[in-house]
């Protein structure tokens, strides 16, 4: 039994409930509802706990799917879905697929004009939408004949949808999808002009879900926290689909506010906490601030114990930190957390290390929307602090045109790689090599054990005097534990038009609370003090950098840089490219 794969249990349901290597997403959900019918499935605290069991969620999904089939939409019709994280969003997603249609999840933070653009680009015939945008999108999308609301009391509320009564004539719809059929179109960026829609099949998503579990154990007793926007491939796969594959509970977070997050974590007894580096940095800074407030002796003792705990965990595979620091973790609402997973951007090794020292199994992963998204995960038992993880089974990875350090563009093949971009054959061809490898646009290298190390995005690369390559993300990581810094973006600049080599600039937006403590955003004196302090931090970091990596220009920003919904700086907007 020790050789059993996380997906071995599926054999019991083949071919009675599905055919082929992998079930479709609705088939998988149906299998889980049979295995764990009474387990909590979708939960929200609003503010009191409201939850659907797997049996109840499956009944809602089937009812909405029957309604959608009754509308007589075109086979493989596209259905847009935009809203806040909620059980209704999850039911809509699964019902669309159960009906045999294609789901188009859209970022709820986009403007109406951008949303309308994506609805048009995806040829969506139906729209599920949340409260705030229902009326405006209804008026802006006259071509969409059917609109349903994701909020109770709204027009055509999703849980009130039902097929015609028995005896009424009902259109057949497309019927059951196959594993190789298109399941979802995900729009990553470029929401103006002609957007790129990543086409992912049922097989892409389900294979990635299970193959990732070879590097990360997931149980039906787990409680996942869906805090990041669920339309994004990272949360969609690593929280939503992973949870429903085993019968775990999904708790939907409503706000990216630390106080609310900590309350949800405690109330729901969350065991699987997925976030982005920005969030984990803030939580860790809060923990360390609390430890510092105990005084220098206690701080020295606790940080010393953390070092010992981390060494024991790494060297012997034993995790003493969970018991040693239980009170510290409990105060931070992290005592029930089994695993933290960081994705959506690079995390500083120092942050990764400190969470592990505190006794939390902290995992980094890597992937792209085009790869469903997971390609690598750091196994809890054999993690490497500076790596973004070990390549998951059946994902082939190689480095194109490596330099003398083995660094080059990362290319992949495997069952999780997308079908292509929707109605964009030329753009699809551009990202694949002639022999079928998907080019990620990321730079990195592999070690002898197939662990991946990222160095940056190819398009962000800075080339300095002497032809040295500098990866801005590596420098930005050095600043992640400085709580005076809210955002930092490192970029290249030219001192004058004659120079072909770039120098290095840091754009820094200070922490607003810190500015307030210095005298407020309207005080020139406060900004003067802030600039002096931030330049000192830059100098401190510069001492640890190689000569060609050193920052030569520091610009303090009074206005925050624009960010994506996964809290990454929109680098090219900031650079004016």
Coordinates of C-alpha atoms in Angstrom, one line a residue:
X1 CA 0.0 0.0 0.0
X2 CA 3.0 2.3 0.5
X3 CA 3.4 2.4 -3.2
X4 CA -0.2 3.6 -3.8
X5 CA -0.5 6.9 -5.6
X6 CA -2.9 9.6 -4.3
X7 CA -5.2 8.8 -7.3
X8 CA -5.3 5.0 -6.9
X9 CA -8.7 5.2 -5.3
X10 CA -10.2 6.3 -8.6
X11 CA -9.8 2.7 -9.9
X12 CA -12.8 1.7 -7.8
X13 CA -15.0 4.0 -9.9
X14 CA -13.7 3.2 -13.3
X15 CA -15.5 2.4 -15.7
X16 CA -18.8 2.6 -13.8
X17 CA -18.6 6.4 -13.2
X18 CA -16.0 7.5 -15.7
X19 CA -13.9 6.3 -18.6
X20 CA -10.4 7.1 -19.6
X21 CA -7.4 7.9 -17.4
X22 CA -8.9 10.8 -15.5
X23 CA -12.5 11.7 -14.6
X24 CA -13.9 15.1 -15.7
X25 CA -14.3 17.7 -12.9
X26 CA -18.1 17.0 -12.4
X27 CA -17.4 13.3 -12.4
X28 CA -14.7 13.8 -9.8
X29 CA -17.1 15.9 -7.7
X30 CA -19.7 13.2 -8.0
X31 CA -17.3 10.6 -6.8
X32 CA -16.3 12.7 -3.8
X33 CA -20.0 13.3 -2.9
X34 CA -20.4 9.5 -2.8
X35 CA -17.4 9.0 -0.7
X36 CA -18.0 11.9 1.8
X37 CA -21.7 12.9 1.5
X38 CA -22.0 14.4 5.0
X39 CA -18.6 16.2 5.1
X40 CA -18.8 20.0 5.1
X41 CA -18.1 21.1 1.5
X42 CA -18.5 24.9 1.0
X43 CA -18.6 27.2 4.0
X44 CA -18.7 30.9 4.6
X45 CA -18.8 33.0 7.8
X46 CA -21.2 35.9 7.0
X47 CA -20.8 36.5 10.0
X48 CA -22.3 33.3 11.3
X49 CA -21.3 29.9 9.8
X50 CA -23.3 28.8 6.7
X51 CA -22.3 25.5 5.2
X52 CA -23.3 23.0 2.5
X53 CA -22.4 19.4 2.9
X54 CA -21.1 17.5 -0.2
X55 CA -24.5 15.9 -0.6
X56 CA -26.3 19.3 -0.4
X57 CA -23.7 20.9 -2.7
X58 CA -24.1 18.1 -5.3
X59 CA -27.9 18.5 -5.2
X60 CA -27.6 22.3 -5.9
X61 CA -25.1 21.6 -8.7
X62 CA -27.4 19.1 -10.4
X63 CA -30.4 21.4 -10.1
X64 CA -28.6 24.4 -11.7
X65 CA -27.0 22.1 -14.4
X66 CA -30.5 20.8 -15.3
X67 CA -31.7 24.4 -15.6
X68 CA -28.8 25.3 -17.8
X69 CA -29.4 22.3 -20.1
X70 CA -33.0 23.3 -20.4
X71 CA -32.1 26.6 -22.0
X72 CA -31.1 25.0 -25.2
X73 CA -27.7 26.8 -25.5
X74 CA -25.3 25.8 -28.2
X75 CA -23.2 22.7 -27.6
X76 CA -20.0 23.6 -25.6
X77 CA -21.5 27.1 -24.9
X78 CA -19.3 29.4 -22.9
X79 CA -20.7 30.7 -19.6
X80 CA -19.1 33.7 -17.8
X81 CA -18.8 33.7 -14.0
X82 CA -17.7 36.8 -12.0
X83 CA -18.1 37.4 -8.3
X84 CA -16.6 37.4 -4.9
X85 CA -15.4 34.1 -3.4
X86 CA -18.6 32.3 -2.2
X87 CA -20.3 28.9 -2.1
X88 CA -22.6 30.2 -4.9
X89 CA -19.5 30.9 -7.1
X90 CA -18.4 27.3 -6.6
X91 CA -21.8 25.8 -7.3
X92 CA -22.1 27.9 -10.5
X93 CA -18.6 26.7 -11.6
X94 CA -19.4 23.0 -11.1
X95 CA -23.0 23.3 -12.6
X96 CA -21.7 24.9 -15.8
X97 CA -19.3 21.9 -16.2
X98 CA -22.0 19.3 -15.1
X99 CA -24.2 20.7 -17.9
X100 CA -21.5 20.0 -20.4
X101 CA -20.6 23.7 -21.0
X102 CA -17.4 25.7 -20.6
X103 CA -16.8 28.0 -17.7
X104 CA -15.2 31.5 -18.1
X105 CA -14.2 32.8 -14.7
X106 CA -13.6 36.5 -14.8
X107 CA -11.7 38.7 -12.2
X108 CA -14.4 40.5 -10.2
X109 CA -12.1 43.5 -9.6
X110 CA -12.0 44.4 -13.3
X111 CA -13.9 47.4 -14.5
X112 CA -17.3 46.9 -16.3
X113 CA -15.7 47.8 -19.6
X114 CA -12.9 45.2 -19.1
X115 CA -15.5 42.5 -18.1
X116 CA -17.7 43.2 -21.1
X117 CA -14.6 42.9 -23.3
X118 CA -13.9 39.4 -21.9
X119 CA -17.5 38.3 -22.1
X120 CA -17.3 39.2 -25.8
X121 CA -13.9 37.7 -26.4
X122 CA -15.0 34.4 -24.9
X123 CA -18.3 34.3 -26.8
X124 CA -20.2 33.8 -23.5
X125 CA -23.9 33.2 -23.8
X126 CA -24.8 33.3 -20.1
X127 CA -23.5 35.3 -17.1
X128 CA -23.4 34.5 -13.4
X129 CA -22.7 37.8 -11.6
X130 CA -22.5 39.1 -8.0
X131 CA -24.6 41.9 -6.4
X132 CA -22.6 45.1 -7.1
X133 CA -22.2 44.6 -10.8
X134 CA -25.5 42.8 -11.7
X135 CA -27.5 45.8 -13.0
X136 CA -24.5 47.6 -14.7
X137 CA -23.4 44.4 -16.6
X138 CA -27.0 43.5 -17.5
X139 CA -27.3 46.9 -19.2
X140 CA -23.8 46.7 -20.8
X141 CA -24.3 43.2 -22.2
X142 CA -27.5 43.2 -24.2
X143 CA -26.2 40.3 -26.3
X144 CA -26.2 38.0 -23.2
X145 CA -29.7 36.7 -23.0
X146 CA -29.4 34.9 -19.6
X147 CA -28.1 36.5 -16.4
X148 CA -28.2 34.9 -13.0
X149 CA -27.2 36.4 -9.6
X150 CA -24.8 34.9 -7.1
X151 CA -26.5 36.7 -4.2
X152 CA -29.6 35.8 -2.2
X153 CA -32.5 38.1 -3.1
X154 CA -31.1 39.0 -6.5
X155 CA -32.7 38.5 -9.8
X156 CA -32.7 34.8 -10.8
X157 CA -30.7 33.8 -7.7
X158 CA -28.6 30.7 -8.5
X159 CA -30.1 28.5 -5.8
X160 CA -33.7 29.3 -7.1
X161 CA -32.9 28.1 -10.6
X162 CA -34.6 24.9 -11.6
X163 CA -35.4 23.1 -14.8
X164 CA -39.0 23.1 -16.2
X165 CA -41.5 21.0 -14.2
X166 CA -41.8 17.3 -15.3
X167 CA -43.7 17.0 -18.5
X168 CA -42.5 20.4 -19.9
X169 CA -40.4 20.3 -23.0
X170 CA -36.6 20.6 -22.2
X171 CA -33.8 21.1 -24.6
X172 CA -31.0 18.5 -24.3
X173 CA -28.0 20.8 -24.2
X174 CA -24.6 19.4 -25.0
X175 CA -24.7 16.4 -22.6
X176 CA -21.7 14.9 -20.8
X177 CA -18.2 16.3 -21.4
X178 CA -15.2 14.0 -21.9
X179 CA -11.8 14.4 -20.1
X180 CA -10.1 15.8 -23.2
X181 CA -12.9 18.4 -23.7
X182 CA -12.4 22.1 -22.9
X183 CA -13.5 22.9 -19.3
X184 CA -12.4 26.5 -18.7
X185 CA -11.1 29.6 -20.4
X186 CA -8.9 31.7 -18.1
X187 CA -7.9 35.2 -18.9
X188 CA -4.5 36.0 -17.4
X189 CA -3.8 39.6 -18.4
X190 CA -4.2 42.0 -21.3
X191 CA -7.8 42.8 -20.5
X192 CA -7.9 45.7 -22.9
X193 CA -7.4 45.2 -26.6
X194 CA -7.4 41.5 -27.6
X195 CA -7.1 39.4 -24.4
X196 CA -5.5 36.0 -24.2
X197 CA -7.8 33.2 -23.0
X198 CA -6.0 30.1 -21.7
X199 CA -7.9 26.9 -22.7
X200 CA -7.7 24.2 -20.1
X201 CA -9.4 20.8 -20.5
X202 CA -10.9 18.7 -17.7
X203 CA -7.9 16.4 -18.1
X204 CA -5.5 19.3 -17.7
X205 CA -7.0 20.4 -14.4
X206 CA -7.8 16.9 -12.9
X207 CA -4.4 15.5 -13.8
X208 CA -2.6 18.5 -12.3
X209 CA -4.7 18.2 -9.1
X210 CA -3.7 14.6 -8.4
X211 CA -0.1 14.7 -9.7
X212 CA 0.6 17.7 -7.4
X213 CA -0.5 15.4 -4.5
X214 CA 2.5 13.2 -5.1
X215 CA 4.5 16.1 -3.6
X216 CA 1.9 17.2 -1.1
X217 CA -0.5 15.1 1.1
X218 CA -4.1 16.3 1.2
X219 CA -6.8 14.6 3.3
X220 CA -10.6 14.7 3.5
X221 CA -10.2 16.1 7.1
X222 CA -8.4 19.2 5.8
X223 CA -10.0 22.7 5.9
X224 CA -8.8 24.9 3.0
X225 CA -9.1 28.7 3.1
X226 CA -10.1 30.3 -0.1
X227 CA -8.9 33.8 0.5
X228 CA -7.3 34.8 -2.8
X229 CA -9.6 35.5 -5.8
X230 CA -11.0 32.1 -6.9
X231 CA -11.1 33.0 -10.6
X232 CA -7.3 32.8 -10.6
X233 CA -5.8 29.5 -11.6
X234 CA -3.7 29.2 -8.4
X235 CA -6.7 29.4 -6.0
X236 CA -9.0 27.5 -8.4
X237 CA -6.7 24.5 -8.6
X238 CA -4.7 24.5 -5.3
X239 CA -7.7 25.3 -3.0
X240 CA -11.0 24.6 -4.8
X241 CA -10.2 21.6 -7.0
X242 CA -7.7 20.0 -4.6
X243 CA -10.3 20.2 -1.8
X244 CA -13.2 18.7 -3.8
X245 CA -10.9 15.9 -5.1
X246 CA -10.5 14.4 -1.6
X247 CA -13.6 15.7 0.3
X248 CA -12.0 18.5 2.2
X249 CA -13.9 21.6 3.3
X250 CA -13.5 25.0 1.5
X251 CA -13.9 28.1 3.7
X252 CA -14.4 31.2 1.6
X253 CA -12.6 34.3 2.8
X254 CA -14.3 37.6 2.1
X255 CA -11.7 40.3 2.7
X256 CA -7.9 40.6 2.3
X257 CA -7.8 42.3 5.8
X258 CA -5.4 40.7 8.3
X259 CA -7.8 41.1 11.3
X260 CA -10.6 39.3 9.3
X261 CA -8.2 36.7 8.0
X262 CA -7.0 35.8 11.5
X263 CA -10.6 35.5 12.8
X264 CA -11.6 33.2 9.9
X265 CA -8.5 31.0 10.5
X266 CA -9.4 30.6 14.1
X267 CA -13.2 30.1 13.7
X268 CA -12.8 27.6 10.9
X269 CA -9.8 25.8 12.3
X270 CA -8.1 26.0 8.9
X271 CA -5.4 23.4 8.2
X272 CA -4.4 24.4 4.6
X273 CA -3.6 28.1 4.2
X274 CA -2.7 29.3 0.7
X275 CA -1.5 32.8 0.1
X276 CA 0.9 35.1 -1.7
X277 CA 4.3 36.4 -0.4
X278 CA 2.8 39.8 0.5
X279 CA 0.3 38.2 2.9
X280 CA 2.8 35.8 4.5
X281 CA 5.3 38.6 5.0
X282 CA 2.7 40.7 6.8
X283 CA 1.7 37.8 9.1
X284 CA 5.3 36.9 9.9
X285 CA 6.1 40.6 10.6
X286 CA 3.2 40.7 13.0
X287 CA 4.4 37.5 14.8
X288 CA 8.0 38.8 15.1
X289 CA 6.8 42.2 16.3
X290 CA 4.9 40.5 19.1
X291 CA 8.0 38.5 20.0
X292 CA 10.2 41.7 20.0
X293 CA 7.7 43.4 22.4
X294 CA 8.5 40.7 25.0
X295 CA 11.9 42.4 25.4
X296 CA 15.4 41.7 24.2
X297 CA 16.1 38.7 26.5
X298 CA 12.8 36.9 25.5
X299 CA 13.4 37.8 21.8
X300 CA 16.9 36.4 21.9
X301 CA 15.7 33.2 23.6
X302 CA 12.8 32.7 21.1
X303 CA 14.8 33.4 18.0
X304 CA 17.6 31.0 19.3
X305 CA 15.0 28.3 19.9
X306 CA 13.7 28.9 16.4
X307 CA 17.1 28.2 15.0
X308 CA 17.4 25.0 16.9
X309 CA 13.9 24.0 15.9
X310 CA 14.7 24.6 12.2
X311 CA 17.9 22.6 12.4
X312 CA 16.1 19.6 14.1
X313 CA 13.4 19.7 11.5
X314 CA 15.7 19.8 8.5
X315 CA 18.3 17.3 9.9
X316 CA 16.0 14.7 11.5
X317 CA 12.6 15.2 9.9
X318 CA 11.1 15.9 13.4
X319 CA 9.0 19.0 13.9
X320 CA 9.4 20.3 17.5
X321 CA 8.4 23.9 16.6
X322 CA 4.6 23.2 16.6
X323 CA 4.8 22.4 20.4
X324 CA 7.6 24.8 21.4
X325 CA 5.8 27.8 19.8
X326 CA 2.2 26.8 20.2
X327 CA 1.3 29.9 22.3
X328 CA 3.0 32.2 19.7
X329 CA 1.1 30.4 16.8
X330 CA -2.1 30.4 18.7
X331 CA -1.9 34.1 19.3
X332 CA -1.4 34.6 15.5
X333 CA -4.4 32.2 14.8
X334 CA -2.0 29.8 13.1
X335 CA -2.0 26.9 15.6
X336 CA -4.4 24.7 13.6
X337 CA -2.5 25.3 10.3
X338 CA -0.9 22.1 9.0
X339 CA 0.6 23.5 5.8
X340 CA 1.1 27.0 4.4
X341 CA 1.6 27.2 0.6
X342 CA 2.9 30.3 -1.1
X343 CA 2.4 30.9 -4.8
X344 CA 1.8 33.7 -7.2
X345 CA 5.3 35.1 -6.9
X346 CA 8.7 34.5 -5.4
X347 CA 9.0 34.3 -1.6
X348 CA 12.2 35.3 0.2
X349 CA 14.1 32.2 1.5
X350 CA 14.4 34.0 4.9
X351 CA 10.6 34.0 5.2
X352 CA 10.3 30.4 4.1
X353 CA 12.9 29.4 6.7
X354 CA 11.3 31.3 9.6
X355 CA 7.9 29.7 9.1
X356 CA 9.5 26.3 9.1
X357 CA 11.4 27.2 12.3
X358 CA 8.1 28.1 14.0
X359 CA 6.9 24.6 13.3
X360 CA 4.6 25.3 10.3
X361 CA 5.2 23.1 7.2
X362 CA 5.7 25.8 4.6
X363 CA 5.6 24.9 1.0
X364 CA 6.5 26.9 -2.1
X365 CA 5.3 26.0 -5.6
X366 CA 5.6 27.2 -9.1
X367 CA 3.4 27.2 -12.2
X368 CA 1.5 29.3 -14.7
X369 CA -2.1 29.6 -15.8
X370 CA -1.0 27.8 -19.0
X371 CA 0.1 24.8 -16.9
X372 CA -3.1 24.4 -14.9
X373 CA -1.0 25.8 -12.9
X374 CA 1.2 23.6 -10.7
X375 CA 4.5 22.3 -12.1
X376 CA 6.6 22.1 -8.9
X377 CA 6.0 21.8 -5.2
X378 CA 8.5 21.5 -2.3
X379 CA 7.8 18.2 -0.5
X380 CA 7.3 18.8 3.2
X381 CA 9.6 15.9 4.0
X382 CA 12.5 17.0 1.7
X383 CA 12.1 20.8 1.2
X384 CA 14.9 23.0 -0.1
X385 CA 14.8 26.5 1.2
X386 CA 15.9 28.3 -1.9
X387 CA 14.0 26.1 -4.4
X388 CA 10.4 26.5 -5.6
X389 CA 10.0 22.8 -5.4
X390 CA 10.5 19.4 -7.1
X391 CA 9.0 18.9 -10.5
X392 CA 5.7 16.9 -10.1
X393 CA 5.3 13.4 -11.7
X394 CA 4.7 13.4 -15.5
X395 CA 5.7 17.0 -15.9
X396 CA 8.9 17.1 -18.1
X397 CA 11.0 20.1 -17.6
X398 CA 14.2 21.3 -19.4
X399 CA 16.2 24.5 -19.6
X400 CA 16.5 26.1 -23.0
X401 CA 19.9 27.6 -24.1
X402 CA 21.4 27.5 -20.6
X403 CA 24.3 29.9 -19.8
X404 CA 27.5 28.9 -18.0
X405 CA 25.5 28.8 -14.7
X406 CA 22.9 26.5 -16.1
X407 CA 20.3 29.3 -16.2
X408 CA 18.0 29.6 -19.2
X409 CA 14.3 29.7 -20.1
X410 CA 12.2 27.0 -18.4
X411 CA 10.2 24.8 -20.9
X412 CA 7.7 22.0 -20.0
X413 CA 5.6 19.2 -21.4
X414 CA 3.0 17.2 -19.6
X415 CA -0.8 16.5 -19.2
X416 CA -1.3 19.8 -17.4
X417 CA -0.1 22.0 -20.3
X418 CA -2.9 24.0 -21.9
X419 CA -4.8 23.3 -25.1
X420 CA -3.8 26.7 -26.4
X421 CA -5.1 30.3 -26.4
X422 CA -8.8 30.7 -27.4
X423 CA -9.1 31.6 -31.1
X424 CA -5.4 32.7 -31.2
X425 CA -3.5 30.1 -33.2
X426 CA -0.6 32.4 -33.9
X427 CA -0.1 33.4 -30.3
X428 CA -0.4 29.7 -29.3
X429 CA 2.3 28.7 -31.8
X430 CA 4.7 31.4 -30.5
X431 CA 4.8 29.9 -27.0
X432 CA 5.6 26.3 -28.1
X433 CA 8.8 25.0 -29.6
X434 CA 8.6 23.0 -32.9
X435 CA 8.8 19.7 -30.9
X436 CA 6.0 20.7 -28.5
X437 CA 7.6 22.2 -25.4
X438 CA 5.8 25.1 -23.8
X439 CA 8.1 28.0 -23.2
X440 CA 7.2 29.6 -19.8
X441 CA 9.1 32.9 -20.2
X442 CA 10.7 32.3 -16.8
X443 CA 14.4 31.9 -16.2
X444 CA 15.8 29.3 -13.8
X445 CA 17.8 26.1 -13.4
X446 CA 17.4 22.5 -12.2
X447 CA 19.5 20.6 -9.8
X448 CA 20.5 16.9 -9.9
X449 CA 17.3 15.9 -8.0
X450 CA 15.0 17.8 -10.3
X451 CA 14.3 20.7 -8.0
X452 CA 13.7 24.0 -9.7
X453 CA 15.3 27.3 -8.8
X454 CA 13.8 30.5 -10.3
X455 CA 15.9 33.5 -11.1
X456 CA 13.3 35.8 -12.7
X457 CA 11.2 36.6 -15.8
X458 CA 13.1 36.7 -19.1
X459 CA 11.4 40.0 -19.9
X460 CA 12.5 41.6 -16.6
X461 CA 16.2 40.8 -17.0
X462 CA 18.6 43.7 -16.4
X463 CA 21.9 43.6 -18.3
X464 CA 24.6 45.7 -16.6
X465 CA 28.0 46.9 -17.6
X466 CA 30.3 44.0 -18.5
X467 CA 27.3 42.0 -19.7
X468 CA 26.3 40.7 -16.3
X469 CA 22.7 39.5 -15.9
X470 CA 20.7 40.8 -12.9
X471 CA 17.3 39.3 -11.9
X472 CA 15.3 42.0 -10.2
X473 CA 13.1 39.5 -8.3
X474 CA 16.2 38.1 -6.5
X475 CA 17.0 41.6 -5.2
X476 CA 13.4 42.4 -4.3
X477 CA 13.3 39.2 -2.1
X478 CA 16.1 40.8 0.1
X479 CA 13.6 43.4 1.2
X480 CA 10.6 41.2 2.2
X481 CA 11.2 41.3 6.0
X482 CA 11.6 45.1 6.2
X483 CA 8.2 46.3 7.6
X484 CA 8.8 49.9 6.7
X485 CA 8.5 48.9 3.0
X486 CA 5.0 48.3 1.6
X487 CA 6.1 47.7 -2.0
X488 CA 9.4 47.5 -3.8
X489 CA 10.1 47.1 -7.5
X490 CA 13.6 46.8 -8.9
X491 CA 14.2 47.8 -12.5
X492 CA 16.9 48.8 -14.9
X493 CA 17.5 52.4 -16.1
X494 CA 19.9 54.2 -18.4
X495 CA 21.9 57.1 -16.9
X496 CA 22.0 58.7 -20.4
X497 CA 21.2 57.9 -24.0
X498 CA 24.8 57.0 -24.8
X499 CA 24.9 54.0 -22.4
X500 CA 23.9 50.6 -23.6
X501 CA 24.3 49.0 -20.1
X502 CA 21.6 49.4 -17.4
X503 CA 22.0 50.6 -13.9
X504 CA 19.7 49.5 -11.1
X505 CA 16.9 51.5 -9.5
X506 CA 14.6 50.6 -6.6
X507 CA 11.1 52.1 -6.6
X508 CA 9.8 52.0 -3.0
X509 CA 6.4 52.7 -1.6
X510 CA 6.7 53.0 2.3
X511 CA 4.2 51.4 4.7
X512 CA 1.3 53.9 5.1
X513 CA 1.1 53.2 8.9
X514 CA 4.8 54.0 9.3
X515 CA 4.3 57.3 7.3
X516 CA 1.4 58.2 9.6
X517 CA 3.6 57.6 12.7
X518 CA 6.2 60.0 11.2
X519 CA 3.7 62.8 10.9
X520 CA 1.3 61.8 8.1
X521 CA 1.2 61.7 4.3
X522 CA 0.7 65.5 4.1
X523 CA 3.9 66.2 6.0
X524 CA 7.0 67.0 4.0
X525 CA 9.1 66.4 7.1
X526 CA 7.6 62.9 7.3
X527 CA 8.5 62.1 3.7
X528 CA 12.0 63.5 4.3
X529 CA 12.5 61.2 7.3
X530 CA 11.1 58.3 5.4
X531 CA 13.4 58.8 2.4
X532 CA 16.5 58.9 4.6
X533 CA 15.5 55.7 6.5
X534 CA 14.6 53.8 3.3
X535 CA 18.0 54.8 1.7
X536 CA 19.7 53.4 4.8
X537 CA 17.8 50.1 4.3
X538 CA 18.9 50.1 0.6
X539 CA 22.5 50.6 1.7
X540 CA 22.2 47.8 4.2
X541 CA 21.0 45.4 1.5
X542 CA 23.6 46.7 -0.9
X543 CA 26.3 45.5 1.4
X544 CA 25.1 41.9 0.9
X545 CA 24.9 42.2 -2.9
X546 CA 27.5 41.5 -5.5
X547 CA 29.0 44.7 -7.0
X548 CA 27.1 44.5 -10.3
X549 CA 23.8 43.9 -8.4
X550 CA 24.0 47.0 -6.3
X551 CA 21.2 49.6 -6.4
X552 CA 22.4 52.9 -7.6
X553 CA 19.2 54.9 -7.5
X554 CA 16.4 54.9 -4.9
X555 CA 13.0 56.5 -5.7
X556 CA 10.5 56.9 -2.9
X557 CA 6.9 56.7 -4.3
X558 CA 4.1 58.6 -2.5
X559 CA 1.5 56.7 -4.4
X560 CA 1.3 52.8 -4.3
X561 CA 2.1 50.9 -7.5
X562 CA -0.8 49.2 -9.3
X563 CA -1.2 45.5 -8.3
X564 CA -2.8 42.4 -9.7
X565 CA -5.6 40.6 -7.8
X566 CA -2.9 38.2 -6.5
X567 CA -1.0 41.2 -5.0
X568 CA 1.9 41.3 -7.5
X569 CA 3.1 44.7 -8.7
X570 CA 2.1 45.3 -12.3
X571 CA 5.8 45.7 -13.3
X572 CA 5.4 46.8 -16.9
X573 CA 2.8 49.5 -16.0
X574 CA 5.2 50.8 -13.4
X575 CA 8.1 50.8 -15.9
X576 CA 6.1 52.4 -18.5
X577 CA 6.6 49.6 -21.0

